[in-house]
mmCIF file of C-alpha atoms and ligand atoms in Angstrom:
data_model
loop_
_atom_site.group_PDB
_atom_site.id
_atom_site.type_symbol
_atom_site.label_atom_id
_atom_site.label_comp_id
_atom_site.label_asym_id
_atom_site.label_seq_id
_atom_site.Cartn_x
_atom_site.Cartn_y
_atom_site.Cartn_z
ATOM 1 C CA UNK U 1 64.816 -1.997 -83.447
ATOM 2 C CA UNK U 2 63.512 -2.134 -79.921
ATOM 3 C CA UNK U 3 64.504 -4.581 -77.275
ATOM 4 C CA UNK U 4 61.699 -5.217 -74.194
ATOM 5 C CA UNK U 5 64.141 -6.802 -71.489
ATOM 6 C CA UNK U 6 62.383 -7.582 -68.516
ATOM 7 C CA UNK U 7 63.271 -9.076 -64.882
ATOM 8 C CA UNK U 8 61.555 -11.341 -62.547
ATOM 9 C CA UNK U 9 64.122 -13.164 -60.210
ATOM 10 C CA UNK U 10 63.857 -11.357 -56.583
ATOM 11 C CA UNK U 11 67.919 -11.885 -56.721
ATOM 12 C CA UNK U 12 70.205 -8.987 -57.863
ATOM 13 C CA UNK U 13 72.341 -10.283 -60.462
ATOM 14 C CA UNK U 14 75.062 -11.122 -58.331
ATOM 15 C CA UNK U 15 73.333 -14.753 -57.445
ATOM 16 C CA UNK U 16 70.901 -14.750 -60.324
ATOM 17 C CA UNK U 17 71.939 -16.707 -63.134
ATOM 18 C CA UNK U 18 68.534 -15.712 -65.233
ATOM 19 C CA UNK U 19 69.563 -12.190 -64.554
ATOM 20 C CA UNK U 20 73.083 -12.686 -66.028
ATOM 21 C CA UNK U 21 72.054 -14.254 -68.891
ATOM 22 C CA UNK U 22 69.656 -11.862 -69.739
ATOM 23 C CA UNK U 23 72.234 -9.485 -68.924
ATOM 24 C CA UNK U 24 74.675 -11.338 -71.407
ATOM 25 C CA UNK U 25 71.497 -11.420 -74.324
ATOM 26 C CA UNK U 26 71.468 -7.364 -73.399
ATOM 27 C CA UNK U 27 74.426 -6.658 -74.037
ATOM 28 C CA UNK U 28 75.279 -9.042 -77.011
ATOM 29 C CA UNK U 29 72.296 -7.430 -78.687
ATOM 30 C CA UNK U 30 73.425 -3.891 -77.728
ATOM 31 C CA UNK U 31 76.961 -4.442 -79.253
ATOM 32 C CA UNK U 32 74.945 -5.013 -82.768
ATOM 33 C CA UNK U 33 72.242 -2.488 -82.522
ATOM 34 C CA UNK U 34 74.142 0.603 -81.036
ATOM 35 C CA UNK U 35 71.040 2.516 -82.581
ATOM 36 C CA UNK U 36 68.533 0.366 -81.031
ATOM 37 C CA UNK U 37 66.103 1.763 -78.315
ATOM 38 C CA UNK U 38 66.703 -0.571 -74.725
ATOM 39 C CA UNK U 39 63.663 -0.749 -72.482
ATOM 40 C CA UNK U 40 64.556 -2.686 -68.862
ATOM 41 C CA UNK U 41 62.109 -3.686 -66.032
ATOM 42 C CA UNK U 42 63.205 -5.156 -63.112
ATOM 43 C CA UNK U 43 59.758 -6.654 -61.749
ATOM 44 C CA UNK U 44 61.547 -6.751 -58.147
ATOM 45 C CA UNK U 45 62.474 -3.669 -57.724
ATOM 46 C CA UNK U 46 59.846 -1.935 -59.423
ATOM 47 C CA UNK U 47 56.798 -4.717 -59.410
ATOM 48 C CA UNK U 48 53.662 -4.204 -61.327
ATOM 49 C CA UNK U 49 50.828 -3.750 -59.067
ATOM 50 C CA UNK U 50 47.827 -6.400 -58.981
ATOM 51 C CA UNK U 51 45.076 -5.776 -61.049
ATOM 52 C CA UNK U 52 42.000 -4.171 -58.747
ATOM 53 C CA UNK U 53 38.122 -4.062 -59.670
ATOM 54 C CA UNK U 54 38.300 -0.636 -61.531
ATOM 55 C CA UNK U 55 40.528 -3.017 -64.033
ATOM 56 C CA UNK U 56 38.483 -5.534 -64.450
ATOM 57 C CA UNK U 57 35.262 -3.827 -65.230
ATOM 58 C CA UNK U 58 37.281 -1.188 -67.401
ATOM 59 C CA UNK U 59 38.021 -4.584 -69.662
ATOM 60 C CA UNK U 60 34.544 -5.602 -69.014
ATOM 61 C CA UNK U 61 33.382 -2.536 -70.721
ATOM 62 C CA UNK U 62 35.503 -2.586 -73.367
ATOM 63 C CA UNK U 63 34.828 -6.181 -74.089
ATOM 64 C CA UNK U 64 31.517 -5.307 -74.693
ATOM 65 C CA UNK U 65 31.939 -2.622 -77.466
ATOM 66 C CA UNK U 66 33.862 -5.080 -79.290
ATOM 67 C CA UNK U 67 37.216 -4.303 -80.627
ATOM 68 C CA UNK U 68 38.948 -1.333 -79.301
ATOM 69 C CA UNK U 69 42.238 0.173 -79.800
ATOM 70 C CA UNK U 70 44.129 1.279 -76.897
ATOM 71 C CA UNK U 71 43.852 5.250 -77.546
ATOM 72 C CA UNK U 72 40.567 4.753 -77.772
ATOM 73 C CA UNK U 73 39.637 3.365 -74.485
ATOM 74 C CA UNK U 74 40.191 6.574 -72.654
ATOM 75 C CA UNK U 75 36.558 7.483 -73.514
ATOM 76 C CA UNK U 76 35.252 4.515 -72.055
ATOM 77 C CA UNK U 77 36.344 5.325 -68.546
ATOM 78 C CA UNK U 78 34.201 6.169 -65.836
ATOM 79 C CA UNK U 79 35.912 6.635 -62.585
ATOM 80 C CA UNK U 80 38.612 7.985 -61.082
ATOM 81 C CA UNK U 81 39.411 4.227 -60.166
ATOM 82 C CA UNK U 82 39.693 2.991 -63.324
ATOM 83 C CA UNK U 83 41.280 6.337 -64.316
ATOM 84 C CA UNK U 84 44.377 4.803 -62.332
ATOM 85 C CA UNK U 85 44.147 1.420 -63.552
ATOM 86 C CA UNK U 86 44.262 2.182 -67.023
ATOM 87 C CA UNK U 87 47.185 4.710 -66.555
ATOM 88 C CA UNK U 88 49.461 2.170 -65.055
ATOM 89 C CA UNK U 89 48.360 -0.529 -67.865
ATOM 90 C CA UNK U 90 48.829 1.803 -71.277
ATOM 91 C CA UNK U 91 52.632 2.679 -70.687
ATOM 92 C CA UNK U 92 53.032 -1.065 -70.574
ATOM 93 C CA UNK U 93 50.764 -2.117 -73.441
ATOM 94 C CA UNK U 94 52.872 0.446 -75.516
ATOM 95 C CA UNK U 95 55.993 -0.797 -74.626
ATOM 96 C CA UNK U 96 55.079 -4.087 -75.592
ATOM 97 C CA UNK U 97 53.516 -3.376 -78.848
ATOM 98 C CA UNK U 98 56.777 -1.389 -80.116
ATOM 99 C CA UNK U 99 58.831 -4.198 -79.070
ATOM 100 C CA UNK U 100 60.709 -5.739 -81.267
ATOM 101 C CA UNK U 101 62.366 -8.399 -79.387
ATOM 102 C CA UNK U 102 60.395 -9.291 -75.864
ATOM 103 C CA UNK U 103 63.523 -10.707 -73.799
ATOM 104 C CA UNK U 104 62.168 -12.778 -70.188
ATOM 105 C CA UNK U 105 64.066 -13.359 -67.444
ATOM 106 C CA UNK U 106 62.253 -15.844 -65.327
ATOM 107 C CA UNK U 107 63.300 -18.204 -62.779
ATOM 108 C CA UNK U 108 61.633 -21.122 -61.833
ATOM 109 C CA UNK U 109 59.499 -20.713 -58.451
ATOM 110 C CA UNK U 110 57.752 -23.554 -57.085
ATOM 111 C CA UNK U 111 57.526 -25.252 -60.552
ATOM 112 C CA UNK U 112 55.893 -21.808 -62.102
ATOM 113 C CA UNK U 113 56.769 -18.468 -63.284
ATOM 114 C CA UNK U 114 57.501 -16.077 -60.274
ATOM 115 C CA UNK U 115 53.950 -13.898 -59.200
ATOM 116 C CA UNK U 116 56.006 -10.422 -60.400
ATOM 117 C CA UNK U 117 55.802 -11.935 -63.763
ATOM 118 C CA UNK U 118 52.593 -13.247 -63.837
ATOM 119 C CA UNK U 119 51.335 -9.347 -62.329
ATOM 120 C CA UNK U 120 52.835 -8.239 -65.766
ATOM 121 C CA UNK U 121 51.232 -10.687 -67.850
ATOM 122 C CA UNK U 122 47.733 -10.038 -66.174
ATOM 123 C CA UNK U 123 47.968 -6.468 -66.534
ATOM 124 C CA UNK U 124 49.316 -5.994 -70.390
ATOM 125 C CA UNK U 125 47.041 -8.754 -71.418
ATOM 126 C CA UNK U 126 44.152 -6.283 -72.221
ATOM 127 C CA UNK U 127 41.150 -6.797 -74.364
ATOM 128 C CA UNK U 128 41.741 -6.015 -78.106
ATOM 129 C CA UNK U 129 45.173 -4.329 -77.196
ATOM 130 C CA UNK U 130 47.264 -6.271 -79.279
ATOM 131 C CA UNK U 131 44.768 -7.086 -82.787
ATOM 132 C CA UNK U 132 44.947 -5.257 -85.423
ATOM 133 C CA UNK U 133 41.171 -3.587 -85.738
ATOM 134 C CA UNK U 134 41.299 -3.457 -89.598
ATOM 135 C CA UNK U 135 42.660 -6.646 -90.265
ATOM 136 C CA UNK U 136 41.567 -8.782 -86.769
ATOM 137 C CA UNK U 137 45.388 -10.069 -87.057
ATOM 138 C CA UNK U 138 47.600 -9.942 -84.066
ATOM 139 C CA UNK U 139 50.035 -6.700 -83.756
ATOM 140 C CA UNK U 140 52.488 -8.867 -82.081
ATOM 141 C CA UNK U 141 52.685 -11.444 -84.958
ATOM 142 C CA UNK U 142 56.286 -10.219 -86.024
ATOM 143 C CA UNK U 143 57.460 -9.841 -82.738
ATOM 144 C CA UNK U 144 60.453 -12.280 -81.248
ATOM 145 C CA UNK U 145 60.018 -13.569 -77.777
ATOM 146 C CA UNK U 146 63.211 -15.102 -75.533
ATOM 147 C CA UNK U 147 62.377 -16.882 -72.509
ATOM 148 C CA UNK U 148 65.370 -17.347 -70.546
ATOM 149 C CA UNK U 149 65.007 -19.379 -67.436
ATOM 150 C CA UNK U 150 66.542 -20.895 -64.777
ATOM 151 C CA UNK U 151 65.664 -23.439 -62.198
ATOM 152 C CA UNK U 152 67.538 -24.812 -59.495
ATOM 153 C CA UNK U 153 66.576 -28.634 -60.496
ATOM 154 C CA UNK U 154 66.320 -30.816 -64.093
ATOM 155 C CA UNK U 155 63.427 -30.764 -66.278
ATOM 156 C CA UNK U 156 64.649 -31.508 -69.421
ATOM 157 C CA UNK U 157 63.190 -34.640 -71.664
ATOM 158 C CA UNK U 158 63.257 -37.969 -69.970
ATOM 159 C CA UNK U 159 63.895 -36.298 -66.652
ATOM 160 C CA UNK U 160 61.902 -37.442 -63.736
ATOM 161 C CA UNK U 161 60.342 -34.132 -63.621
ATOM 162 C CA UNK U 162 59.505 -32.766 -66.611
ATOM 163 C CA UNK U 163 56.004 -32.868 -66.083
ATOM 164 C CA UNK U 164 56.751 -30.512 -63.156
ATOM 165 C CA UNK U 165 57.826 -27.745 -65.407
ATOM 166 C CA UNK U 166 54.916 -25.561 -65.776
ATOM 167 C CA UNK U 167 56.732 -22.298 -66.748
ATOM 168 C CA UNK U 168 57.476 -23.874 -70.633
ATOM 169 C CA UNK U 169 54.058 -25.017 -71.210
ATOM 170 C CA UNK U 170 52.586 -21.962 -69.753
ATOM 171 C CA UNK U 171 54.678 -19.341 -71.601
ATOM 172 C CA UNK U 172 54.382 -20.964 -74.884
ATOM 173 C CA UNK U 173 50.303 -20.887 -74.527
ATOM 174 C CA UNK U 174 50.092 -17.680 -73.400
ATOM 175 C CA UNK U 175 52.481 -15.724 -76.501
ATOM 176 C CA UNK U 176 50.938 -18.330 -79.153
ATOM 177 C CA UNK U 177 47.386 -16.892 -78.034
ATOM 178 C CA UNK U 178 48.256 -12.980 -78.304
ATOM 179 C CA UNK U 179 49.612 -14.024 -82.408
ATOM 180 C CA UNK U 180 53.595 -14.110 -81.199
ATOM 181 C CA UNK U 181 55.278 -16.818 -83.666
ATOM 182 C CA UNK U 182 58.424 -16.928 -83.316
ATOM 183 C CA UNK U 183 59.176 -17.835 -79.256
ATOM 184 C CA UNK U 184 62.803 -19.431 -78.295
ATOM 185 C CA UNK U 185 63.118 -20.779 -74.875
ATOM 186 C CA UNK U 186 66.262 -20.950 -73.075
ATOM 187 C CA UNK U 187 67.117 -22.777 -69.545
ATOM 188 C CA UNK U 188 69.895 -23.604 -67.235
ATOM 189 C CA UNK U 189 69.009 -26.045 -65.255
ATOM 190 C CA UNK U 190 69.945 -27.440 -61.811
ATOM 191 C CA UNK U 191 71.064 -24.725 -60.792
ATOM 192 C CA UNK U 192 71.139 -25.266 -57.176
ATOM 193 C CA UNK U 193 73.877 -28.160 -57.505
ATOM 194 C CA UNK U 194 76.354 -26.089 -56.122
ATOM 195 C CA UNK U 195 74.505 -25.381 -52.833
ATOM 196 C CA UNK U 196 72.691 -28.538 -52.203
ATOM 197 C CA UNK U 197 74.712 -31.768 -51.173
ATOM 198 C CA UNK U 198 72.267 -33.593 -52.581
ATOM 199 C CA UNK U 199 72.899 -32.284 -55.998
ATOM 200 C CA UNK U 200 75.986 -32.318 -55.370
ATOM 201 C CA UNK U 201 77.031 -34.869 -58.088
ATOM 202 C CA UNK U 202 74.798 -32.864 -60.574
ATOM 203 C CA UNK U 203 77.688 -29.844 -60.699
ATOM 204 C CA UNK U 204 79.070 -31.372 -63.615
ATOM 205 C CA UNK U 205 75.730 -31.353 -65.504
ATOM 206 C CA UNK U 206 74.850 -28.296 -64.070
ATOM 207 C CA UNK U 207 78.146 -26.344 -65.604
ATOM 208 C CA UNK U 208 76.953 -28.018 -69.108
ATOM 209 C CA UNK U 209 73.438 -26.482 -68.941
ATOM 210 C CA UNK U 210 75.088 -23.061 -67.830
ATOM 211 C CA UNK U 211 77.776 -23.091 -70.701
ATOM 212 C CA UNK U 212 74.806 -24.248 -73.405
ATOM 213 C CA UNK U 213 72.502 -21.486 -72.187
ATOM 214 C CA UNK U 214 75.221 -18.439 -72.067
ATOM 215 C CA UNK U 215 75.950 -19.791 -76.106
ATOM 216 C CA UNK U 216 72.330 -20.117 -77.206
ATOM 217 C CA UNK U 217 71.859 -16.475 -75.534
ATOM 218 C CA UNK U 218 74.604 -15.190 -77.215
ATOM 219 C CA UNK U 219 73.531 -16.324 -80.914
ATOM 220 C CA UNK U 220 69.945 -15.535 -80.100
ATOM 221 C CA UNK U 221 71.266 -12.050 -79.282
ATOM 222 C CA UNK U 222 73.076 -12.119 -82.485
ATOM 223 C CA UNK U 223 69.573 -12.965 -84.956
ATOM 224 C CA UNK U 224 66.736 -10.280 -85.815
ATOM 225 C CA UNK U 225 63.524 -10.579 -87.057
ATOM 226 C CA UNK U 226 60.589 -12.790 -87.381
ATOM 227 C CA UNK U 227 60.672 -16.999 -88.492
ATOM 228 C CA UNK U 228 58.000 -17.267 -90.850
ATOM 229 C CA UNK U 229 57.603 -20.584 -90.391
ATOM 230 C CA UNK U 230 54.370 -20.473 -89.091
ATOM 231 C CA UNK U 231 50.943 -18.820 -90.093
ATOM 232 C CA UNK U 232 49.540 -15.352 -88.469
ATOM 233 C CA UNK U 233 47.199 -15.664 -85.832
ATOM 234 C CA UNK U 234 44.517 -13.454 -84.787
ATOM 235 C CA UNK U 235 44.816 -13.379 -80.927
ATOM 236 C CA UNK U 236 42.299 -14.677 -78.710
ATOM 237 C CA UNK U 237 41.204 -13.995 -75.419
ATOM 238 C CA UNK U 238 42.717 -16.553 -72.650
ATOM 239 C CA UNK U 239 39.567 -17.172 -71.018
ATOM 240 C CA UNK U 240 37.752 -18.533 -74.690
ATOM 241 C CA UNK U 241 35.603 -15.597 -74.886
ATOM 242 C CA UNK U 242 36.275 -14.354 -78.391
ATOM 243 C CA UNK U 243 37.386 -10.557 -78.946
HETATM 244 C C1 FMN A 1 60.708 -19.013 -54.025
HETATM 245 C C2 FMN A 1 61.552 -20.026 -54.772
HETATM 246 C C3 FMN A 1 60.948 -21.142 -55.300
HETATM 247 C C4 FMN A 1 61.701 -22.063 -56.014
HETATM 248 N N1 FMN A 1 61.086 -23.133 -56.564
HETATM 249 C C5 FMN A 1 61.805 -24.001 -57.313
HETATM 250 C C6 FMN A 1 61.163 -25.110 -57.949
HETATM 251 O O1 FMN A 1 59.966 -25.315 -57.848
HETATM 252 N N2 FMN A 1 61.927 -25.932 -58.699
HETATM 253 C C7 FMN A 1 63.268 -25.718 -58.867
HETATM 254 O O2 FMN A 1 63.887 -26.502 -59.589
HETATM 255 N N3 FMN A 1 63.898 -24.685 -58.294
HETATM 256 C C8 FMN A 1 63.200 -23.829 -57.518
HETATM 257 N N4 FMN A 1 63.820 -22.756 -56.947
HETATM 258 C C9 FMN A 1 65.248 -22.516 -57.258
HETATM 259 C C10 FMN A 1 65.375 -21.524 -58.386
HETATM 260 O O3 FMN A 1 64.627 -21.941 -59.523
HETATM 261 C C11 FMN A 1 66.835 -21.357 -58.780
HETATM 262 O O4 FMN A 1 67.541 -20.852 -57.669
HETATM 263 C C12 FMN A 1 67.005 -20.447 -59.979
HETATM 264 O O5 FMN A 1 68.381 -20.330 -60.253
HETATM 265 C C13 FMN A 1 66.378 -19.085 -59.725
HETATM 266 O O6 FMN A 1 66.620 -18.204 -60.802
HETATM 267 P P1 FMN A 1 67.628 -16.991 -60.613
HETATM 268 O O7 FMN A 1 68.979 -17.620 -60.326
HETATM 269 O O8 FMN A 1 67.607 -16.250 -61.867
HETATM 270 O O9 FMN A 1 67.160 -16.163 -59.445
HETATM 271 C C14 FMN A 1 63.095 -21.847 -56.207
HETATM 272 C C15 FMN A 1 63.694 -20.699 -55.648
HETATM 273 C C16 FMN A 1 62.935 -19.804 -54.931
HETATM 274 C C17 FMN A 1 63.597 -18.574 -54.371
#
């Protein structure tokens, strides 16, 4: 068993409540795989660069020879440039591919998921990395994502803003499309209630949404292996070319 835990509030965990519930989900899971490998990435401290043109015309090339496995795509490179590009992308593609259990810290910035996050995405999201070239079905089709989140307002149903919450929406597109099936999204909300006077009468909420997150993290740390309540899916590429 292999559990991807990865990062993305720019606070240490001392005023980050996604990073101490992913901390809590870490540990839990820990406890009850002592024999499990842990991988960590803290996108702060150690972001993942942008993507540069050597990148995009590596995929470019690869797109065009159709399906191609990631050990493979060392023969398609050209420059030195993309030489580079593709060394920082495999180690991540591989991590994600052996993962078991994809665990997501991710706070809420400006309604979204923060840009250190999103530079992950953009770079592991590679063509054909994640399908299966024998059978076209997605590698990641077994895999178990957690989303844990945290936002400093209240988007829940029948909230004033729930339209505003783009990270749910957006995270749940982008892991159906690479094949994931099984995705569980956790938040505590209104976060901020404590700090802003305005929220101030929100604390008692707030504490709720804390207290439910810290118990649904905990029993999601507890459970292993896929739902199969929902068909495999071949993933496709985000931008509707096929491939
Ligand atoms: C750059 C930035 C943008 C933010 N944007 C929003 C926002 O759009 N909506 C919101 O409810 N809270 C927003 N917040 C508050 C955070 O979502 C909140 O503090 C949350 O707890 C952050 O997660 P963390 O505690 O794991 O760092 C923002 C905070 C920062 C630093």
């Amino acid at each position: 068993m292999t559990l991807l835990h990865i990062d993305s509030s720019a606070d240490t965990a001392d005023d980050s409540v996604s990073r101490r519930l992913t901390g809590l989900f870490a540990n839990t899971w820990r406890s009850r795989n002592p024999t499990g490998r842990y991988v960590h990435h803290d996108l702060c401290a150690d972001p993942v660069p942008a993507l540069g043109p050597a990148y995009t015309a590596l995929g470019r090339r690869v797109e065009r020879e159709g399906p191609v496995p990631p050990d493979k795509v060392s023969a398609l490179i050209e420059t030195a440039a993309e030489e580079r590009e593709w060394a920082l992308t495999l180690p991540l593609i591989a991590e994600l591919r052996a993962a078991h259990t994809v665990l997501l810290g991710v706070p809420m910035y400006n309604f979204a998921v923060p840009a250190s996050l999103k530079a992950w995405i953009d770079r592991v999201t590679f063509p054909g990395a994640y399908t299966d070239p024998d059978t076209g079905e997605s590698l990641l089709r077994d895999t178990r994502v957690v989303v844990v989140m945290a936002r400093g307002g209240g988007y829940g149903p029948g909230t004033p803003r729930e339209s505003y919450d783009f990270q749910t929406p957006y995270l749940r597109a982008y892991f159906g499309e690479l094949g994931v099936r099984e995705t569980h999204f956790v938040a505590a909300e209104l976060t901020l209630a404590g700090l802003l006077p305005q929220l101030a009468h929100l604390e008692p909420l707030s504490a709720d949404s804390l207290a439910r997150a810290r118990t649904e993290v905990t029993a999601l740390a507890g459970l292993s292996g896929p739902a199969e309540s929902e068909p495999p899916r071949a993933p496709r590429r985000l931008d509707g070319c096929s491939g």
